[in-house]
Amino acid sequence: MSVRGLKFLDKWVAKQLPIVARGDPISVGDLKDQLMTAAEKAGIPADEINASLKASSN
C-alpha cells in the first residue's frame, strides 16, 4: 500500500462524505469514478489507489 495513495484517499473521502451524507443522489460507482479522476489529476495512478483500497479492506 502506498502512503501517498492512502493520504490522498483519506483527504478525498473526507471532502466527499458530507456531500453524500446530505442525501445527494450519487451512486457508489459515480463516487468511485470521481475518486479515480481526482487521483489521476493529482498524479496518482489508479493502481496505487486500488492497492490502497484492497489493503484497507483486508
PDB file of N, CA and C in Angstrom:
ATOM      1  N   MET A   1       0.853  -1.167   0.000  1.00  0.00           N
ATOM      2  CA  MET A   1       0.000   0.000   0.000  1.00  0.00           C
ATOM      3  C   MET A   1       0.903   1.235   0.000  1.00  0.00           C
ATOM      4  N   SER A   2       0.556   2.185  -0.836  1.00  0.00           N
ATOM      5  CA  SER A   2       1.337   3.411  -0.919  1.00  0.00           C
ATOM      6  C   SER A   2       0.819   4.433   0.097  1.00  0.00           C
ATOM      7  N   VAL A   3       1.734   5.055   0.788  1.00  0.00           N
ATOM      8  CA  VAL A   3       1.364   6.083   1.757  1.00  0.00           C
ATOM      9  C   VAL A   3       0.725   7.262   1.036  1.00  0.00           C
ATOM     10  N   ARG A   4       1.293   7.623  -0.117  1.00  0.00           N
ATOM     11  CA  ARG A   4       0.755   8.738  -0.895  1.00  0.00           C
ATOM     12  C   ARG A   4      -0.678   8.462  -1.323  1.00  0.00           C
ATOM     13  N   GLY A   5      -0.941   7.267  -1.803  1.00  0.00           N
ATOM     14  CA  GLY A   5      -2.293   6.896  -2.224  1.00  0.00           C
ATOM     15  C   GLY A   5      -3.273   6.905  -1.062  1.00  0.00           C
ATOM     16  N   LEU A   6      -2.842   6.400   0.085  1.00  0.00           N
ATOM     17  CA  LEU A   6      -3.711   6.361   1.255  1.00  0.00           C
ATOM     18  C   LEU A   6      -4.025   7.762   1.770  1.00  0.00           C
ATOM     19  N   LYS A   7      -3.019   8.634   1.794  1.00  0.00           N
ATOM     20  CA  LYS A   7      -3.253  10.013   2.235  1.00  0.00           C
ATOM     21  C   LYS A   7      -4.225  10.720   1.287  1.00  0.00           C
ATOM     22  N   PHE A   8      -4.037  10.511  -0.016  1.00  0.00           N
ATOM     23  CA  PHE A   8      -4.930  11.116  -0.986  1.00  0.00           C
ATOM     24  C   PHE A   8      -6.350  10.605  -0.781  1.00  0.00           C
ATOM     25  N   LEU A   9      -6.506   9.316  -0.619  1.00  0.00           N
ATOM     26  CA  LEU A   9      -7.820   8.704  -0.418  1.00  0.00           C
ATOM     27  C   LEU A   9      -8.496   9.260   0.832  1.00  0.00           C
ATOM     28  N   ASP A  10      -7.756   9.361   1.919  1.00  0.00           N
ATOM     29  CA  ASP A  10      -8.316   9.891   3.164  1.00  0.00           C
ATOM     30  C   ASP A  10      -8.837  11.316   2.984  1.00  0.00           C
ATOM     31  N   LYS A  11      -8.035  12.169   2.359  1.00  0.00           N
ATOM     32  CA  LYS A  11      -8.448  13.562   2.146  1.00  0.00           C
ATOM     33  C   LYS A  11      -9.643  13.636   1.212  1.00  0.00           C
ATOM     34  N   TRP A  12      -9.618  12.851   0.159  1.00  0.00           N
ATOM     35  CA  TRP A  12     -10.695  12.899  -0.832  1.00  0.00           C
ATOM     36  C   TRP A  12     -12.010  12.431  -0.225  1.00  0.00           C
ATOM     37  N   VAL A  13     -11.977  11.344   0.505  1.00  0.00           N
ATOM     38  CA  VAL A  13     -13.193  10.814   1.137  1.00  0.00           C
ATOM     39  C   VAL A  13     -13.739  11.820   2.149  1.00  0.00           C
ATOM     40  N   ALA A  14     -12.855  12.448   2.918  1.00  0.00           N
ATOM     41  CA  ALA A  14     -13.300  13.430   3.911  1.00  0.00           C
ATOM     42  C   ALA A  14     -14.049  14.586   3.257  1.00  0.00           C
ATOM     43  N   LYS A  15     -13.626  14.980   2.061  1.00  0.00           N
ATOM     44  CA  LYS A  15     -14.321  16.057   1.348  1.00  0.00           C
ATOM     45  C   LYS A  15     -15.642  15.588   0.763  1.00  0.00           C
ATOM     46  N   GLN A  16     -15.713  14.328   0.330  1.00  0.00           N
ATOM     47  CA  GLN A  16     -16.891  13.822  -0.365  1.00  0.00           C
ATOM     48  C   GLN A  16     -17.991  13.354   0.576  1.00  0.00           C
ATOM     49  N   LEU A  17     -17.648  12.853   1.756  1.00  0.00           N
ATOM     50  CA  LEU A  17     -18.662  12.302   2.656  1.00  0.00           C
ATOM     51  C   LEU A  17     -19.742  13.291   3.056  1.00  0.00           C
ATOM     52  N   PRO A  18     -19.420  14.543   3.346  1.00  0.00           N
ATOM     53  CA  PRO A  18     -20.513  15.467   3.681  1.00  0.00           C
ATOM     54  C   PRO A  18     -21.516  15.634   2.544  1.00  0.00           C
ATOM     55  N   ILE A  19     -21.054  15.580   1.316  1.00  0.00           N
ATOM     56  CA  ILE A  19     -21.947  15.699   0.159  1.00  0.00           C
ATOM     57  C   ILE A  19     -22.873  14.491   0.093  1.00  0.00           C
ATOM     58  N   VAL A  20     -22.311  13.301   0.247  1.00  0.00           N
ATOM     59  CA  VAL A  20     -23.089  12.066   0.176  1.00  0.00           C
ATOM     60  C   VAL A  20     -24.027  11.969   1.388  1.00  0.00           C
ATOM     61  N   ALA A  21     -23.535  12.356   2.558  1.00  0.00           N
ATOM     62  CA  ALA A  21     -24.330  12.251   3.785  1.00  0.00           C
ATOM     63  C   ALA A  21     -25.564  13.140   3.753  1.00  0.00           C
ATOM     64  N   ARG A  22     -25.546  14.222   2.983  1.00  0.00           N
ATOM     65  CA  ARG A  22     -26.701  15.104   2.889  1.00  0.00           C
ATOM     66  C   ARG A  22     -27.793  14.529   2.007  1.00  0.00           C
ATOM     67  N   GLY A  23     -27.574  13.343   1.477  1.00  0.00           N
ATOM     68  CA  GLY A  23     -28.586  12.708   0.650  1.00  0.00           C
ATOM     69  C   GLY A  23     -28.466  13.049  -0.821  1.00  0.00           C
ATOM     70  N   ASP A  24     -27.318  13.544  -1.206  1.00  0.00           N
ATOM     71  CA  ASP A  24     -27.083  13.822  -2.618  1.00  0.00           C
ATOM     72  C   ASP A  24     -27.203  12.503  -3.377  1.00  0.00           C
ATOM     73  N   PRO A  25     -28.055  12.441  -4.389  1.00  0.00           N
ATOM     74  CA  PRO A  25     -28.273  11.168  -5.098  1.00  0.00           C
ATOM     75  C   PRO A  25     -27.086  10.794  -5.985  1.00  0.00           C
ATOM     76  N   ILE A  26     -26.067  10.237  -5.362  1.00  0.00           N
ATOM     77  CA  ILE A  26     -24.877   9.827  -6.091  1.00  0.00           C
ATOM     78  C   ILE A  26     -24.656   8.338  -5.830  1.00  0.00           C
ATOM     79  N   SER A  27     -24.361   7.618  -6.850  1.00  0.00           N
ATOM     80  CA  SER A  27     -24.153   6.182  -6.676  1.00  0.00           C
ATOM     81  C   SER A  27     -22.706   5.889  -6.299  1.00  0.00           C
ATOM     82  N   VAL A  28     -22.480   4.732  -5.756  1.00  0.00           N
ATOM     83  CA  VAL A  28     -21.132   4.316  -5.386  1.00  0.00           C
ATOM     84  C   VAL A  28     -20.231   4.297  -6.610  1.00  0.00           C
ATOM     85  N   GLY A  29     -20.760   3.847  -7.730  1.00  0.00           N
ATOM     86  CA  GLY A  29     -19.975   3.814  -8.971  1.00  0.00           C
ATOM     87  C   GLY A  29     -19.548   5.202  -9.400  1.00  0.00           C
ATOM     88  N   ASP A  30     -20.468   6.167  -9.288  1.00  0.00           N
ATOM     89  CA  ASP A  30     -20.133   7.549  -9.634  1.00  0.00           C
ATOM     90  C   ASP A  30     -19.060   8.095  -8.708  1.00  0.00           C
ATOM     91  N   LEU A  31     -19.180   7.775  -7.435  1.00  0.00           N
ATOM     92  CA  LEU A  31     -18.205   8.244  -6.454  1.00  0.00           C
ATOM     93  C   LEU A  31     -16.825   7.655  -6.749  1.00  0.00           C
ATOM     94  N   LYS A  32     -16.788   6.379  -7.115  1.00  0.00           N
ATOM     95  CA  LYS A  32     -15.512   5.740  -7.454  1.00  0.00           C
ATOM     96  C   LYS A  32     -14.905   6.390  -8.697  1.00  0.00           C
ATOM     97  N   ASP A  33     -15.740   6.663  -9.696  1.00  0.00           N
ATOM     98  CA  ASP A  33     -15.250   7.321 -10.910  1.00  0.00           C
ATOM     99  C   ASP A  33     -14.658   8.693 -10.592  1.00  0.00           C
ATOM    100  N   GLN A  34     -15.334   9.425  -9.720  1.00  0.00           N
ATOM    101  CA  GLN A  34     -14.845  10.745  -9.330  1.00  0.00           C
ATOM    102  C   GLN A  34     -13.521  10.637  -8.576  1.00  0.00           C
ATOM    103  N   LEU A  35     -13.403   9.617  -7.727  1.00  0.00           N
ATOM    104  CA  LEU A  35     -12.161   9.382  -6.991  1.00  0.00           C
ATOM    105  C   LEU A  35     -11.013   9.121  -7.954  1.00  0.00           C
ATOM    106  N   MET A  36     -11.221   8.242  -8.908  1.00  0.00           N
ATOM    107  CA  MET A  36     -10.149   7.887  -9.842  1.00  0.00           C
ATOM    108  C   MET A  36      -9.753   9.080 -10.709  1.00  0.00           C
ATOM    109  N   THR A  37     -10.719   9.887 -11.118  1.00  0.00           N
ATOM    110  CA  THR A  37     -10.419  11.077 -11.906  1.00  0.00           C
ATOM    111  C   THR A  37      -9.602  12.071 -11.089  1.00  0.00           C
ATOM    112  N   ALA A  38      -9.994  12.275  -9.841  1.00  0.00           N
ATOM    113  CA  ALA A  38      -9.268  13.193  -8.962  1.00  0.00           C
ATOM    114  C   ALA A  38      -7.847  12.687  -8.702  1.00  0.00           C
ATOM    115  N   ALA A  39      -7.702  11.383  -8.519  1.00  0.00           N
ATOM    116  CA  ALA A  39      -6.376  10.805  -8.290  1.00  0.00           C
ATOM    117  C   ALA A  39      -5.478  11.009  -9.507  1.00  0.00           C
ATOM    118  N   GLU A  40      -6.027  10.763 -10.694  1.00  0.00           N
ATOM    119  CA  GLU A  40      -5.250  10.964 -11.919  1.00  0.00           C
ATOM    120  C   GLU A  40      -4.785  12.407 -12.031  1.00  0.00           C
ATOM    121  N   LYS A  41      -5.673  13.351 -11.728  1.00  0.00           N
ATOM    122  CA  LYS A  41      -5.313  14.769 -11.795  1.00  0.00           C
ATOM    123  C   LYS A  41      -4.220  15.110 -10.785  1.00  0.00           C
ATOM    124  N   ALA A  42      -4.177  14.386  -9.670  1.00  0.00           N
ATOM    125  CA  ALA A  42      -3.156  14.596  -8.640  1.00  0.00           C
ATOM    126  C   ALA A  42      -1.872  13.830  -8.953  1.00  0.00           C
ATOM    127  N   GLY A  43      -1.860  13.110 -10.071  1.00  0.00           N
ATOM    128  CA  GLY A  43      -0.671  12.363 -10.460  1.00  0.00           C
ATOM    129  C   GLY A  43      -0.543  11.010  -9.793  1.00  0.00           C
ATOM    130  N   ILE A  44      -1.647  10.492  -9.280  1.00  0.00           N
ATOM    131  CA  ILE A  44      -1.632   9.195  -8.599  1.00  0.00           C
ATOM    132  C   ILE A  44      -2.348   8.179  -9.496  1.00  0.00           C
ATOM    133  N   PRO A  45      -1.638   7.157  -9.973  1.00  0.00           N
ATOM    134  CA  PRO A  45      -2.256   6.184 -10.871  1.00  0.00           C
ATOM    135  C   PRO A  45      -3.337   5.345 -10.174  1.00  0.00           C
ATOM    136  N   ALA A  46      -4.282   4.880 -10.953  1.00  0.00           N
ATOM    137  CA  ALA A  46      -5.397   4.079 -10.434  1.00  0.00           C
ATOM    138  C   ALA A  46      -4.894   2.853  -9.675  1.00  0.00           C
ATOM    139  N   ASP A  47      -3.815   2.229 -10.151  1.00  0.00           N
ATOM    140  CA  ASP A  47      -3.272   1.044  -9.474  1.00  0.00           C
ATOM    141  C   ASP A  47      -2.868   1.355  -8.036  1.00  0.00           C
ATOM    142  N   GLU A  48      -2.352   2.556  -7.813  1.00  0.00           N
ATOM    143  CA  GLU A  48      -1.939   2.938  -6.465  1.00  0.00           C
ATOM    144  C   GLU A  48      -3.141   3.096  -5.539  1.00  0.00           C
ATOM    145  N   ILE A  49      -4.215   3.674  -6.052  1.00  0.00           N
ATOM    146  CA  ILE A  49      -5.441   3.810  -5.262  1.00  0.00           C
ATOM    147  C   ILE A  49      -6.076   2.436  -5.034  1.00  0.00           C
ATOM    148  N   ASN A  50      -6.145   1.632  -6.080  1.00  0.00           N
ATOM    149  CA  ASN A  50      -6.732   0.291  -5.937  1.00  0.00           C
ATOM    150  C   ASN A  50      -5.976  -0.540  -4.914  1.00  0.00           C
ATOM    151  N   ALA A  51      -4.652  -0.440  -4.898  1.00  0.00           N
ATOM    152  CA  ALA A  51      -3.861  -1.183  -3.921  1.00  0.00           C
ATOM    153  C   ALA A  51      -4.163  -0.704  -2.512  1.00  0.00           C
ATOM    154  N   SER A  52      -4.355   0.598  -2.345  1.00  0.00           N
ATOM    155  CA  SER A  52      -4.686   1.144  -1.026  1.00  0.00           C
ATOM    156  C   SER A  52      -6.061   0.662  -0.576  1.00  0.00           C
ATOM    157  N   LEU A  53      -7.005   0.638  -1.490  1.00  0.00           N
ATOM    158  CA  LEU A  53      -8.365   0.189  -1.146  1.00  0.00           C
ATOM    159  C   LEU A  53      -8.386  -1.285  -0.786  1.00  0.00           C
ATOM    160  N   LYS A  54      -7.688  -2.117  -1.558  1.00  0.00           N
ATOM    161  CA  LYS A  54      -7.654  -3.550  -1.277  1.00  0.00           C
ATOM    162  C   LYS A  54      -7.000  -3.829   0.050  1.00  0.00           C
ATOM    163  N   ALA A  55      -5.910  -3.120   0.342  1.00  0.00           N
ATOM    164  CA  ALA A  55      -5.182  -3.343   1.591  1.00  0.00           C
ATOM    165  C   ALA A  55      -6.024  -2.915   2.796  1.00  0.00           C
ATOM    166  N   SER A  56      -6.779  -1.842   2.645  1.00  0.00           N
ATOM    167  CA  SER A  56      -7.562  -1.361   3.791  1.00  0.00           C
ATOM    168  C   SER A  56      -8.819  -2.192   4.018  1.00  0.00           C
ATOM    169  N   SER A  57      -9.255  -2.953   3.018  1.00  0.00           N
ATOM    170  CA  SER A  57     -10.458  -3.766   3.199  1.00  0.00           C
ATOM    171  C   SER A  57     -10.137  -5.150   3.754  1.00  0.00           C
ATOM    172  N   ASN A  58      -8.871  -5.495   3.843  1.00  0.00           N
ATOM    173  CA  ASN A  58      -8.471  -6.803   4.377  1.00  0.00           C
ATOM    174  C   ASN A  58      -8.321  -6.793   5.858  1.00  0.00           C
TER     175      ASN A  58
END
